[in-house]
Structure formats: structure tokens, C-alpha cells
Amino acid sequence: MAIRRLSYRLVQEPDTGAVRPIPAEPGEHQEKGEIREFGAAVERIIGAGSGLSYSLLPDGGRLLCAALPGRRVEALHLGAGTPGPGPVWPIDTWRSAAWDPGAAKTLAAGFVESELPVPEAHFDRARLVDFARAHADRVAPFLTDVRRLFDDPAGRQIVLVEEDPETVAHWVALACASLPEAYVPALTFTTGTTDPHGAPQQIIGIGPAAGFDRADEATVTYLYRVHDGTGGPQSPPAEFDAWAELAAERWISGNPPRPAPGAAVRAGDAFALLPLISGGIGTGTGTGKGTETGKGTETEAGAGGEGAAGALSDADLTGLGGGRLRKVFDALTRSVVRGEADSRTLDALEHLCRGLEGEQALAARSLALALVKHHLDAPRAHDALPDLTVFEGLPLGQEAWRQLREEYGDRADDALRRSLRGPVPTWAEPLRLALAVGADGGPGLAEAMDRLASSLLRPDRRDCANAVRVLEEVDHLPFTHRVLRLLIVDFTDRKLDRLRELARSPQGDWLRRHIDEAPLTVRLAEAAARWTGPPDHLRGAELFRRLTELLPGQRVTDVTTLRLLWHIVWRNTPPDRAEQPWIARTCTPRLIVEADLGRRVIGWLGDPDRCDPELVGFARDMRDDGLLGATDRHTADLLVTAQDLADGRLGVTRSSLERLEELFRKVSPKSPILRQGIGERVGRALAGANPLDVCEHGLRLLFTAGPELLGTYRAYFLDERTRDRLLRELPHHAAELAAYFHVWRPRRRHGVSEDWRRTAAELLDEVLAPVLVHVDEHHLGRVATVLQRENQDVQEWTAWRHQIKQRYA
């Protein structure tokens, strides 16, 4: 290692005015020959400028020159084999007190790196972070051009136009702190010169008044890369560079990059993004806040400890957006795909992806997919099942998940099918991984679901408990719900019974935990098993009612559900007679008939709670049931015929009334409610019919009618509206008046009931008698004619008419 300290004075030639360095008084350890040997180089490098410069010599050595007050220049020559002490040196010697001429005594002939003139860090990372934030829009373009200095050996020099050399020094320090450490000793610079065209360094600092034509388009476009901090013309922006963009954002975010130490590699590799990231994770190298420069050690001042600020995070990407953000992630993706990342870097990238949201997460999808594939395609993973659950939380997107499932689903499904040959308890892990890959359409997953469902339906066997254990270990709710839905495929009464047995078994607790997402059939079976036991002990209609509360709308609306509930509650036993009316009305008679359950509640027809349209509809439907007993069919016919007469669907004719009489002979309803309902309907039909038809066909029915029929018949005619209508109409209708008289006239012959005699006498006296007052002699004569033509007793009519006339006289 060869390091020599050289001192010069700047003098001005009297004839030309040129400023050149001449050797100063040699110190104790300086030889005049050495000073003269490098004088020409110092003169060429330092010129008439001021500040700090660092240059490479033709023999591979390096020359660091500091222009000091009092027109003095101090130079440090490092031989070709002398390494530098760190990633920021030599710019860190800016304004170092070690340049003082008196410090030369500390530089012995064999001094070591720690004795170089950098006793403290001038540019610590906190200071550079502040500088980067103050010049945020210029950091990425500057670092882009710095990288190009190494990508292209003939790359154009960078000219920094600033008001003072210290700003230039900050730019140089920022470049050195961003570069891979092995490249720092090769970065040459000068913080200030008045002759930029003659300066050999890569980064040239000049002031606004320097002899440099920034208005010349060729100069700023083709000859130099000009960055003007004073507002003047500068070079067009360079092409996008992911390394520069990411490094700039890390400085601006306050989490500066920490390039890893190491030997120089190809520029393309050194400036890849992965080294920029991995070098910042706990490396503990480089000059930084709290650094003891030259010793290669670092202690973070923050509470995070060593390297705590180095990990890449979403905050380091805040300034990137749109295409710039996507290009950074695309560059990271290419590095991962090419296999350039070590395990630590892959972990860091995965951690970064998990913390992204919004635009950043969208841009990172390709990187997340590359990370997943890298893990799944690793040699150690080829013989293992792909486990995608570990990648949940990565911003993959639906398309990426679909692609992963397509690529790895078959592998997982095949492994699952193989595992199904073993005992049920061994299925959990392969099943979990197959679900993670999303092998939904695979035969392995389908077979696993079928076999688990079959095991659940055998609560008397050990495999039922094993199936529950597998489902709990897999802990995949959608899969569990799919298995529960399979319990009702090809449903039979036997399966229903097994479901109830499952609900009562030790595995019933597991079933109840998932009951909300189970099919309705499973929920009904579980509820029935629970409510028929203690403390409820529900049976029959009460159990049916509770089960209907679980239905949508709390009402049975379809045949399938009705049959299911019926089997759960009654199986093949008819409900109690007292419960049948409530059941029929709750489920609707029509639905009961459609479910072929009408015969189970036919007792409702013979003993109803009320005789209403629902009962009539039920009777009408049940008449077509070929398996219905004769008595029940005749009862249904009787009720429907009575209703059709009352509604006018059947006329009061000989055939209809004969049919009615025949039904009365075949069946005599025992239920008072049913008798009342039938009687009311027939009575309403006879009362509202044409009296001529009743006179011809209905007398026999009236003569033998019971109080149910006669009560309605009587009430119809005693109603004020009916009486008023007859008072208006009958005086002008002799035939109808004669018919009413013939029907209601007193009769004493055998077969006429006493109830009818009383009813007829009342109607004759209360309804027909008041009509006679309004009938003229002409119409009275016509009534007698009608009666005579019909071979009826005219004398009886005449006697009754005179009797009524005397009453109203």
C-alpha cells in the first residue's frame, strides 16, 4: 500500500496571469522529488479552481486534492493497490480538519487507512436524506446519469451547475452513498473548477459564472450531461432507470439504500435492483448516522437497532406512480424470474408485497406472481404439494390466482387422490393444500367430498368422527359447506334418519357450529333432533310449527319442503285429528294435495274447525284421489255439490237435487260444523233459486230438511232487503207469486217435518201476506189461473187470500 501526502502553494505567473501550484516547504516526511513528481498532475487537476477533486491517474493510482484557504493545495496520492476506506470516501473529506498542513505529521510512511484525513463523517445519511428531500425532483435524473458513467466507459461527463461547491459536494456524496461500494473508488469528481472543458473527472462542479456555454444545444445534448441547479438550460431527461428511481425514492422517504460491500461485478449486475434491496437489510456497513468512519462499523441511532431503517417498504415507493412504478416492479420481477435473488432478498420482497395497497399493489402483481412461482418451482418443492395458503395476502389478483391454480392444481389434486387410499385421518394436509391451490374441478377433491359426506352419514362408525376431525383441521369453510350440501344429494328417508342420528351423536356439536350455512334439509333435521329431546320434547303440530319458523317467510311454500317436514314430524303416521285443521291451513290444502298428503288429513273434512272456502277447496281436490275411501269421497262430494248449488255452478234442477238427496242418503255428516255448512249452502241455493224450479223439484228436500238448511232458507226471506224486493216484484209476477204460495202453503201429509211446517207458515204470513196488499184484482185472478193449470188447490188460495184481506182491512 502506497499513500503519500503532498503540499503545494498556488502562484500566479506575472506574465500570463496563470495560476499554478508549486511545492510548499517539504515536511519532515516529504521529499521534494515526490512533490515535483506529482506537480504536473496536481496542476492539471486543480487548475485555478477551489474545493475538492478526486482523479484517476494513468498508472491506476488516485489523486485527491483539496484547495485550502491561503492559496494552498493539499494532495493525497494513493497507489494503484491501495483500497479506499468506505463507500463515501473520498468526498467525505470535504472540509475535513485533517487537511490542515499541520496534520501532515500524523501521516507516517506506513500509516494505515484509519489515518486517512477523515476523522468524522461529514456527509452522514441523515444529512443526505435532508438534501435529497430538498432536491427531490432532481435525485432520480442525477442518479440515472451516475449509473450511465459505469454502464458506458465512454459515458458523458456530468456537469453540476450550483451556486457553491458545497452543494456539488452533497450531490457527489449522494452518488457515492448510492453506488455499489466497489464502484465508489472509481467515481472521480471536482466540486468546483473554472475550466470544465479541461477537467478530466466524471462529475464536474461549476458555478454560474464558469466558462461553460449551457445555451449551446450540442453541449447539453451530446457532449455533457448537464444538471443545472440555478435554473439554466440542462440536458434532456435520460431514459427511465429503475435502479436510479428506486434509490432516489429511498433517499426521499428517509430509508436510504445501503449498498452491500464487495468486489466489483458487471455494471448490469451491480445496478440491478436486488442488490440495492438486499444490501440494505441488516448489513451494518457503510457510512451512516452515528458512524465511526473508517472502521466499517455502524450503530443506528433509532430505536430499531442495527439495520432497522434498511428494509424496503411501501413508503420508499410513495413518489413513484403510473408507468414509473410499474417499471420498477417489472425490473424486480425480471430479477426474480432469472433466479438472481437470494433467500434473504426474496423474503424482503415478499414482505414488501404484503404491505402494499392501491396502485402499488396493482403494480406489484407481476412480482408477487414471480415470487410464488419461484417458491413453488424450487427443487425442494417438486416432490411436495404446492401450498398457496402461505401466499395469502400477496397482491396477486384474480388472474394470477387462476393461473396458479391451472399450473399447480392438477399436481395437488393427484396427490390428494393418492392420499385417499389411506385412512381418513391422513387426508387433512393433502386436502388443505389441494384447496389452497384451488383444485375445485379435480376428481380428487370431488372424491374427497363424497367420501367425507358418506362418513358423516354413518354416525355409528368411527369414520364419522374422523371426517369431522379432518374438516376441523382443514378449517376451510367453503369446503365444509360443500360437504354439508352433499349430505342431501339423492336424498331418501333413510338419509333423513341418519342426519337426525348425526345431530344426536357426539359430532352434533360440530354440526351445530356450521348449521347456519348448511342446507335447509340439514338444518331442519338438526333442529328436530334437538327439539324432540330435553328440555322441549316437542311432538306433532307443535314441532311442525317450530320447524316452519326456520323456513323463508316462516311458511311452507313448496311440495318438497312439505314432504320433508311431514316425514320429520309424523313419518307415516297421520297427525292427530285435532291438529289436522291447523296443519291444513298452515300449509294450504292445495299444497297438501299436491304433496299427496291429503289422505293423511282427510279427518279434517269429516270434522272441520269451520266450514270455509279452504275446506271446500280441499274437498274438491280430494274427490279425484282414487285411493280415498267411499265415505270420505261421498262427504267431499256432498260439500262440493252444496257449494256449487250455492254459487250457481249447479242449477236447482231435478238431476242436481236428486244427486244431493242421494249423497244425503249415503253419508250423514256427524260433525255439527259440517252439517251446518252443508245446510247453509243448500238453504241459500234453494232460497235464491227461481221459485218455479223449487216448486217443481225442491219440495221434497224442503219438507225433510233439518234446522241447518231451514235456518238459512228462512233467514234469506226474512231479510229486509229480500222482503222489499218481493214487495216490488211479486205483485206483477203471478206465476212466481203462485209458486211461493204453493211451496209455503200449509201441509199436513206424512213426510213433511214439523220444522218445515213452522218455517213455511212463518214465511207465508210474514213475507207473502204483505205482498197481497199490493196485488190488483187482475193479477190475483192470474194467480188463481196458474194454480188451476198446475192442478193445485185454488180454493185454498182463495180462502187464504180472503183471510189476509180481512187482516189488512
PDB file of N, CA and C in Angstrom, residues 171-246:
ATOM      1  N   TRP A 171     -24.098  16.485  -3.835  1.00  0.00           N
ATOM      2  CA  TRP A 171     -24.501  15.615  -4.936  1.00  0.00           C
ATOM      3  C   TRP A 171     -23.531  14.453  -5.086  1.00  0.00           C
ATOM      4  N   VAL A 172     -22.238  14.750  -4.988  1.00  0.00           N
ATOM      5  CA  VAL A 172     -21.236  13.691  -5.121  1.00  0.00           C
ATOM      6  C   VAL A 172     -21.380  12.693  -3.972  1.00  0.00           C
ATOM      7  N   ALA A 173     -21.580  13.194  -2.757  1.00  0.00           N
ATOM      8  CA  ALA A 173     -21.752  12.301  -1.618  1.00  0.00           C
ATOM      9  C   ALA A 173     -23.000  11.426  -1.795  1.00  0.00           C
ATOM     10  N   LEU A 174     -24.081  11.998  -2.344  1.00  0.00           N
ATOM     11  CA  LEU A 174     -25.298  11.219  -2.581  1.00  0.00           C
ATOM     12  C   LEU A 174     -25.034  10.106  -3.592  1.00  0.00           C
ATOM     13  N   ALA A 175     -24.253  10.426  -4.633  1.00  0.00           N
ATOM     14  CA  ALA A 175     -23.910   9.403  -5.615  1.00  0.00           C
ATOM     15  C   ALA A 175     -23.080   8.296  -4.987  1.00  0.00           C
ATOM     16  N   CYS A 176     -22.086   8.675  -4.190  1.00  0.00           N
ATOM     17  CA  CYS A 176     -21.219   7.677  -3.568  1.00  0.00           C
ATOM     18  C   CYS A 176     -21.994   6.786  -2.598  1.00  0.00           C
ATOM     19  N   ALA A 177     -22.930   7.363  -1.853  1.00  0.00           N
ATOM     20  CA  ALA A 177     -23.698   6.588  -0.886  1.00  0.00           C
ATOM     21  C   ALA A 177     -24.716   5.684  -1.566  1.00  0.00           C
ATOM     22  N   SER A 178     -25.019   5.930  -2.843  1.00  0.00           N
ATOM     23  CA  SER A 178     -25.980   5.110  -3.574  1.00  0.00           C
ATOM     24  C   SER A 178     -25.311   4.016  -4.391  1.00  0.00           C
ATOM     25  N   LEU A 179     -24.076   4.258  -4.813  1.00  0.00           N
ATOM     26  CA  LEU A 179     -23.386   3.304  -5.679  1.00  0.00           C
ATOM     27  C   LEU A 179     -23.010   2.028  -4.927  1.00  0.00           C
ATOM     28  N   PRO A 180     -22.909   0.907  -5.648  1.00  0.00           N
ATOM     29  CA  PRO A 180     -22.286  -0.266  -5.030  1.00  0.00           C
ATOM     30  C   PRO A 180     -20.904   0.120  -4.518  1.00  0.00           C
ATOM     31  N   GLU A 181     -20.548  -0.340  -3.337  1.00  0.00           N
ATOM     32  CA  GLU A 181     -19.336   0.146  -2.667  1.00  0.00           C
ATOM     33  C   GLU A 181     -18.091  -0.032  -3.511  1.00  0.00           C
ATOM     34  N   ALA A 182     -18.041  -1.093  -4.297  1.00  0.00           N
ATOM     35  CA  ALA A 182     -16.848  -1.327  -5.104  1.00  0.00           C
ATOM     36  C   ALA A 182     -16.661  -0.278  -6.183  1.00  0.00           C
ATOM     37  N   TYR A 183     -17.720   0.452  -6.517  1.00  0.00           N
ATOM     38  CA  TYR A 183     -17.610   1.454  -7.586  1.00  0.00           C
ATOM     39  C   TYR A 183     -17.233   2.828  -7.071  1.00  0.00           C
ATOM     40  N   VAL A 184     -17.305   3.025  -5.763  1.00  0.00           N
ATOM     41  CA  VAL A 184     -17.039   4.358  -5.222  1.00  0.00           C
ATOM     42  C   VAL A 184     -15.619   4.833  -5.519  1.00  0.00           C
ATOM     43  N   PRO A 185     -14.593   3.997  -5.335  1.00  0.00           N
ATOM     44  CA  PRO A 185     -13.230   4.496  -5.617  1.00  0.00           C
ATOM     45  C   PRO A 185     -13.016   4.890  -7.067  1.00  0.00           C
ATOM     46  N   ALA A 186     -13.904   4.426  -7.965  1.00  0.00           N
ATOM     47  CA  ALA A 186     -13.720   4.749  -9.382  1.00  0.00           C
ATOM     48  C   ALA A 186     -14.467   5.999  -9.803  1.00  0.00           C
ATOM     49  N   LEU A 187     -15.277   6.587  -8.911  1.00  0.00           N
ATOM     50  CA  LEU A 187     -16.047   7.774  -9.264  1.00  0.00           C
ATOM     51  C   LEU A 187     -15.187   9.008  -9.024  1.00  0.00           C
ATOM     52  N   THR A 188     -14.808   9.693 -10.082  1.00  0.00           N
ATOM     53  CA  THR A 188     -13.968  10.894  -9.969  1.00  0.00           C
ATOM     54  C   THR A 188     -14.842  12.127 -10.031  1.00  0.00           C
ATOM     55  N   PHE A 189     -14.333  13.209  -9.413  1.00  0.00           N
ATOM     56  CA  PHE A 189     -15.160  14.414  -9.330  1.00  0.00           C
ATOM     57  C   PHE A 189     -14.289  15.617  -9.014  1.00  0.00           C
ATOM     58  N   THR A 190     -14.875  16.753  -9.224  1.00  0.00           N
ATOM     59  CA  THR A 190     -14.334  18.007  -8.708  1.00  0.00           C
ATOM     60  C   THR A 190     -15.499  18.859  -8.276  1.00  0.00           C
ATOM     61  N   THR A 191     -15.387  19.416  -7.094  1.00  0.00           N
ATOM     62  CA  THR A 191     -16.513  20.200  -6.583  1.00  0.00           C
ATOM     63  C   THR A 191     -16.570  21.591  -7.185  1.00  0.00           C
ATOM     64  N   GLY A 192     -15.500  22.001  -7.824  1.00  0.00           N
ATOM     65  CA  GLY A 192     -15.531  23.318  -8.445  1.00  0.00           C
ATOM     66  C   GLY A 192     -14.336  23.537  -9.341  1.00  0.00           C
ATOM     67  N   THR A 193     -14.562  24.009 -10.533  1.00  0.00           N
ATOM     68  CA  THR A 193     -13.482  24.326 -11.466  1.00  0.00           C
ATOM     69  C   THR A 193     -13.933  25.463 -12.360  1.00  0.00           C
ATOM     70  N   THR A 194     -12.953  26.239 -12.822  1.00  0.00           N
ATOM     71  CA  THR A 194     -13.247  27.316 -13.775  1.00  0.00           C
ATOM     72  C   THR A 194     -12.980  26.883 -15.200  1.00  0.00           C
ATOM     73  N   ASP A 195     -12.481  25.651 -15.368  1.00  0.00           N
ATOM     74  CA  ASP A 195     -12.166  25.138 -16.699  1.00  0.00           C
ATOM     75  C   ASP A 195     -12.818  23.774 -16.877  1.00  0.00           C
ATOM     76  N   PRO A 196     -14.161  23.738 -16.994  1.00  0.00           N
ATOM     77  CA  PRO A 196     -14.835  22.442 -17.069  1.00  0.00           C
ATOM     78  C   PRO A 196     -14.431  21.629 -18.286  1.00  0.00           C
ATOM     79  N   HIS A 197     -14.125  22.298 -19.410  1.00  0.00           N
ATOM     80  CA  HIS A 197     -13.776  21.540 -20.614  1.00  0.00           C
ATOM     81  C   HIS A 197     -12.431  20.837 -20.469  1.00  0.00           C
ATOM     82  N   GLY A 198     -11.585  21.325 -19.575  1.00  0.00           N
ATOM     83  CA  GLY A 198     -10.292  20.690 -19.376  1.00  0.00           C
ATOM     84  C   GLY A 198     -10.282  19.734 -18.193  1.00  0.00           C
ATOM     85  N   ALA A 199     -11.396  19.636 -17.458  1.00  0.00           N
ATOM     86  CA  ALA A 199     -11.439  18.790 -16.266  1.00  0.00           C
ATOM     87  C   ALA A 199     -11.596  17.329 -16.687  1.00  0.00           C
ATOM     88  N   PRO A 200     -10.764  16.433 -16.145  1.00  0.00           N
ATOM     89  CA  PRO A 200     -10.842  15.025 -16.550  1.00  0.00           C
ATOM     90  C   PRO A 200     -11.837  14.209 -15.726  1.00  0.00           C
ATOM     91  N   GLN A 201     -12.441  14.779 -14.678  1.00  0.00           N
ATOM     92  CA  GLN A 201     -13.266  13.988 -13.774  1.00  0.00           C
ATOM     93  C   GLN A 201     -14.634  13.651 -14.409  1.00  0.00           C
ATOM     94  N   GLN A 202     -15.304  12.662 -13.794  1.00  0.00           N
ATOM     95  CA  GLN A 202     -16.624  12.251 -14.295  1.00  0.00           C
ATOM     96  C   GLN A 202     -17.715  13.227 -13.864  1.00  0.00           C
ATOM     97  N   ILE A 203     -17.625  13.739 -12.654  1.00  0.00           N
ATOM     98  CA  ILE A 203     -18.589  14.728 -12.167  1.00  0.00           C
ATOM     99  C   ILE A 203     -17.843  16.031 -11.982  1.00  0.00           C
ATOM    100  N   ILE A 204     -18.338  17.068 -12.651  1.00  0.00           N
ATOM    101  CA  ILE A 204     -17.648  18.355 -12.669  1.00  0.00           C
ATOM    102  C   ILE A 204     -18.585  19.396 -12.085  1.00  0.00           C
ATOM    103  N   GLY A 205     -18.160  20.017 -10.995  1.00  0.00           N
ATOM    104  CA  GLY A 205     -18.952  21.083 -10.406  1.00  0.00           C
ATOM    105  C   GLY A 205     -18.474  22.435 -10.903  1.00  0.00           C
ATOM    106  N   ILE A 206     -19.401  23.291 -11.312  1.00  0.00           N
ATOM    107  CA  ILE A 206     -19.063  24.640 -11.759  1.00  0.00           C
ATOM    108  C   ILE A 206     -20.057  25.617 -11.155  1.00  0.00           C
ATOM    109  N   GLY A 207     -19.643  26.879 -11.128  1.00  0.00           N
ATOM    110  CA  GLY A 207     -20.534  27.932 -10.692  1.00  0.00           C
ATOM    111  C   GLY A 207     -21.263  28.544 -11.867  1.00  0.00           C
ATOM    112  N   PRO A 208     -22.230  29.405 -11.622  1.00  0.00           N
ATOM    113  CA  PRO A 208     -22.997  30.008 -12.718  1.00  0.00           C
ATOM    114  C   PRO A 208     -22.135  30.838 -13.661  1.00  0.00           C
ATOM    115  N   ALA A 209     -21.010  31.345 -13.160  1.00  0.00           N
ATOM    116  CA  ALA A 209     -20.195  32.224 -13.993  1.00  0.00           C
ATOM    117  C   ALA A 209     -19.070  31.490 -14.705  1.00  0.00           C
ATOM    118  N   ALA A 210     -19.012  30.201 -14.624  1.00  0.00           N
ATOM    119  CA  ALA A 210     -17.925  29.438 -15.243  1.00  0.00           C
ATOM    120  C   ALA A 210     -18.010  29.537 -16.761  1.00  0.00           C
ATOM    121  N   GLY A 211     -16.857  29.353 -17.407  1.00  0.00           N
ATOM    122  CA  GLY A 211     -16.793  29.423 -18.860  1.00  0.00           C
ATOM    123  C   GLY A 211     -17.380  28.173 -19.493  1.00  0.00           C
ATOM    124  N   PHE A 212     -18.682  28.057 -19.462  1.00  0.00           N
ATOM    125  CA  PHE A 212     -19.350  26.857 -19.965  1.00  0.00           C
ATOM    126  C   PHE A 212     -20.659  27.298 -20.619  1.00  0.00           C
ATOM    127  N   ASP A 213     -20.767  27.049 -21.935  1.00  0.00           N
ATOM    128  CA  ASP A 213     -21.907  27.530 -22.701  1.00  0.00           C
ATOM    129  C   ASP A 213     -23.084  26.565 -22.566  1.00  0.00           C
ATOM    130  N   ARG A 214     -23.931  26.826 -21.583  1.00  0.00           N
ATOM    131  CA  ARG A 214     -25.083  25.959 -21.393  1.00  0.00           C
ATOM    132  C   ARG A 214     -26.176  26.200 -22.419  1.00  0.00           C
ATOM    133  N   ALA A 215     -26.094  27.307 -23.137  1.00  0.00           N
ATOM    134  CA  ALA A 215     -27.091  27.607 -24.164  1.00  0.00           C
ATOM    135  C   ALA A 215     -26.820  26.858 -25.466  1.00  0.00           C
ATOM    136  N   ASP A 216     -25.670  26.239 -25.557  1.00  0.00           N
ATOM    137  CA  ASP A 216     -25.328  25.502 -26.766  1.00  0.00           C
ATOM    138  C   ASP A 216     -26.021  24.137 -26.730  1.00  0.00           C
ATOM    139  N   GLU A 217     -26.904  23.874 -27.693  1.00  0.00           N
ATOM    140  CA  GLU A 217     -27.685  22.640 -27.688  1.00  0.00           C
ATOM    141  C   GLU A 217     -26.798  21.409 -27.790  1.00  0.00           C
ATOM    142  N   ALA A 218     -25.747  21.506 -28.591  1.00  0.00           N
ATOM    143  CA  ALA A 218     -24.851  20.359 -28.736  1.00  0.00           C
ATOM    144  C   ALA A 218     -24.148  20.045 -27.419  1.00  0.00           C
ATOM    145  N   THR A 219     -23.824  21.079 -26.650  1.00  0.00           N
ATOM    146  CA  THR A 219     -23.118  20.867 -25.384  1.00  0.00           C
ATOM    147  C   THR A 219     -23.984  20.108 -24.389  1.00  0.00           C
ATOM    148  N   VAL A 220     -25.236  20.540 -24.226  1.00  0.00           N
ATOM    149  CA  VAL A 220     -26.094  19.931 -23.211  1.00  0.00           C
ATOM    150  C   VAL A 220     -26.757  18.646 -23.701  1.00  0.00           C
ATOM    151  N   THR A 221     -26.760  18.444 -25.042  1.00  0.00           N
ATOM    152  CA  THR A 221     -27.444  17.267 -25.579  1.00  0.00           C
ATOM    153  C   THR A 221     -26.489  16.141 -25.918  1.00  0.00           C
ATOM    154  N   TYR A 222     -25.296  16.464 -26.416  1.00  0.00           N
ATOM    155  CA  TYR A 222     -24.417  15.410 -26.921  1.00  0.00           C
ATOM    156  C   TYR A 222     -23.072  15.315 -26.214  1.00  0.00           C
ATOM    157  N   LEU A 223     -22.599  16.429 -25.640  1.00  0.00           N
ATOM    158  CA  LEU A 223     -21.245  16.412 -25.086  1.00  0.00           C
ATOM    159  C   LEU A 223     -21.228  16.140 -23.593  1.00  0.00           C
ATOM    160  N   TYR A 224     -22.149  16.719 -22.853  1.00  0.00           N
ATOM    161  CA  TYR A 224     -22.189  16.564 -21.398  1.00  0.00           C
ATOM    162  C   TYR A 224     -23.614  16.234 -20.961  1.00  0.00           C
ATOM    163  N   ARG A 225     -23.676  15.738 -19.732  1.00  0.00           N
ATOM    164  CA  ARG A 225     -24.972  15.622 -19.076  1.00  0.00           C
ATOM    165  C   ARG A 225     -25.030  16.743 -18.060  1.00  0.00           C
ATOM    166  N   VAL A 226     -25.808  17.745 -18.332  1.00  0.00           N
ATOM    167  CA  VAL A 226     -25.804  18.975 -17.549  1.00  0.00           C
ATOM    168  C   VAL A 226     -27.005  18.974 -16.608  1.00  0.00           C
ATOM    169  N   HIS A 227     -26.719  19.196 -15.316  1.00  0.00           N
ATOM    170  CA  HIS A 227     -27.769  19.352 -14.304  1.00  0.00           C
ATOM    171  C   HIS A 227     -27.594  20.725 -13.685  1.00  0.00           C
ATOM    172  N   ASP A 228     -28.520  21.597 -13.971  1.00  0.00           N
ATOM    173  CA  ASP A 228     -28.384  22.999 -13.570  1.00  0.00           C
ATOM    174  C   ASP A 228     -29.289  23.272 -12.383  1.00  0.00           C
ATOM    175  N   GLY A 229     -28.678  23.553 -11.237  1.00  0.00           N
ATOM    176  CA  GLY A 229     -29.443  23.878 -10.052  1.00  0.00           C
ATOM    177  C   GLY A 229     -29.750  25.352  -9.932  1.00  0.00           C
ATOM    178  N   THR A 230     -29.329  26.146 -10.932  1.00  0.00           N
ATOM    179  CA  THR A 230     -29.569  27.595 -10.878  1.00  0.00           C
ATOM    180  C   THR A 230     -30.689  28.021 -11.820  1.00  0.00           C
ATOM    181  N   GLY A 231     -31.327  27.063 -12.480  1.00  0.00           N
ATOM    182  CA  GLY A 231     -32.453  27.390 -13.347  1.00  0.00           C
ATOM    183  C   GLY A 231     -32.106  27.543 -14.801  1.00  0.00           C
ATOM    184  N   GLY A 232     -30.844  27.319 -15.175  1.00  0.00           N
ATOM    185  CA  GLY A 232     -30.443  27.465 -16.565  1.00  0.00           C
ATOM    186  C   GLY A 232     -30.727  26.227 -17.391  1.00  0.00           C
ATOM    187  N   PRO A 233     -30.357  26.273 -18.673  1.00  0.00           N
ATOM    188  CA  PRO A 233     -30.580  25.116 -19.558  1.00  0.00           C
ATOM    189  C   PRO A 233     -29.825  23.881 -19.062  1.00  0.00           C
ATOM    190  N   GLN A 234     -30.427  22.705 -19.250  1.00  0.00           N
ATOM    191  CA  GLN A 234     -29.767  21.468 -18.864  1.00  0.00           C
ATOM    192  C   GLN A 234     -30.112  20.386 -19.881  1.00  0.00           C
ATOM    193  N   SER A 235     -29.498  19.235 -19.716  1.00  0.00           N
ATOM    194  CA  SER A 235     -29.672  18.165 -20.692  1.00  0.00           C
ATOM    195  C   SER A 235     -31.072  17.581 -20.609  1.00  0.00           C
ATOM    196  N   PRO A 236     -31.549  17.041 -21.737  1.00  0.00           N
ATOM    197  CA  PRO A 236     -32.866  16.381 -21.717  1.00  0.00           C
ATOM    198  C   PRO A 236     -32.849  15.191 -20.748  1.00  0.00           C
ATOM    199  N   PRO A 237     -33.992  14.849 -20.164  1.00  0.00           N
ATOM    200  CA  PRO A 237     -34.026  13.713 -19.219  1.00  0.00           C
ATOM    201  C   PRO A 237     -33.557  12.426 -19.889  1.00  0.00           C
ATOM    202  N   ALA A 238     -32.811  11.645 -19.143  1.00  0.00           N
ATOM    203  CA  ALA A 238     -32.351  10.359 -19.657  1.00  0.00           C
ATOM    204  C   ALA A 238     -33.500   9.356 -19.630  1.00  0.00           C
ATOM    205  N   GLU A 239     -33.287   8.223 -20.259  1.00  0.00           N
ATOM    206  CA  GLU A 239     -34.295   7.177 -20.238  1.00  0.00           C
ATOM    207  C   GLU A 239     -34.498   6.672 -18.810  1.00  0.00           C
ATOM    208  N   PHE A 240     -35.707   6.101 -18.590  1.00  0.00           N
ATOM    209  CA  PHE A 240     -36.053   5.600 -17.260  1.00  0.00           C
ATOM    210  C   PHE A 240     -35.046   4.561 -16.798  1.00  0.00           C
ATOM    211  N   ASP A 241     -34.635   4.671 -15.543  1.00  0.00           N
ATOM    212  CA  ASP A 241     -33.725   3.698 -14.945  1.00  0.00           C
ATOM    213  C   ASP A 241     -34.294   3.277 -13.599  1.00  0.00           C
ATOM    214  N   ALA A 242     -34.654   1.993 -13.491  1.00  0.00           N
ATOM    215  CA  ALA A 242     -35.313   1.514 -12.272  1.00  0.00           C
ATOM    216  C   ALA A 242     -34.415   1.644 -11.056  1.00  0.00           C
ATOM    217  N   TRP A 243     -33.127   1.366 -11.219  1.00  0.00           N
ATOM    218  CA  TRP A 243     -32.210   1.468 -10.080  1.00  0.00           C
ATOM    219  C   TRP A 243     -32.176   2.888  -9.548  1.00  0.00           C
ATOM    220  N   ALA A 244     -32.061   3.849 -10.438  1.00  0.00           N
ATOM    221  CA  ALA A 244     -31.995   5.250 -10.015  1.00  0.00           C
ATOM    222  C   ALA A 244     -33.311   5.694  -9.383  1.00  0.00           C
ATOM    223  N   GLU A 245     -34.418   5.289  -9.980  1.00  0.00           N
ATOM    224  CA  GLU A 245     -35.723   5.694  -9.453  1.00  0.00           C
ATOM    225  C   GLU A 245     -35.928   5.157  -8.042  1.00  0.00           C
ATOM    226  N   LEU A 246     -35.621   3.868  -7.847  1.00  0.00           N
ATOM    227  CA  LEU A 246     -35.842   3.280  -6.539  1.00  0.00           C
ATOM    228  C   LEU A 246     -34.881   3.847  -5.511  1.00  0.00           C
TER     229      LEU A 246
END
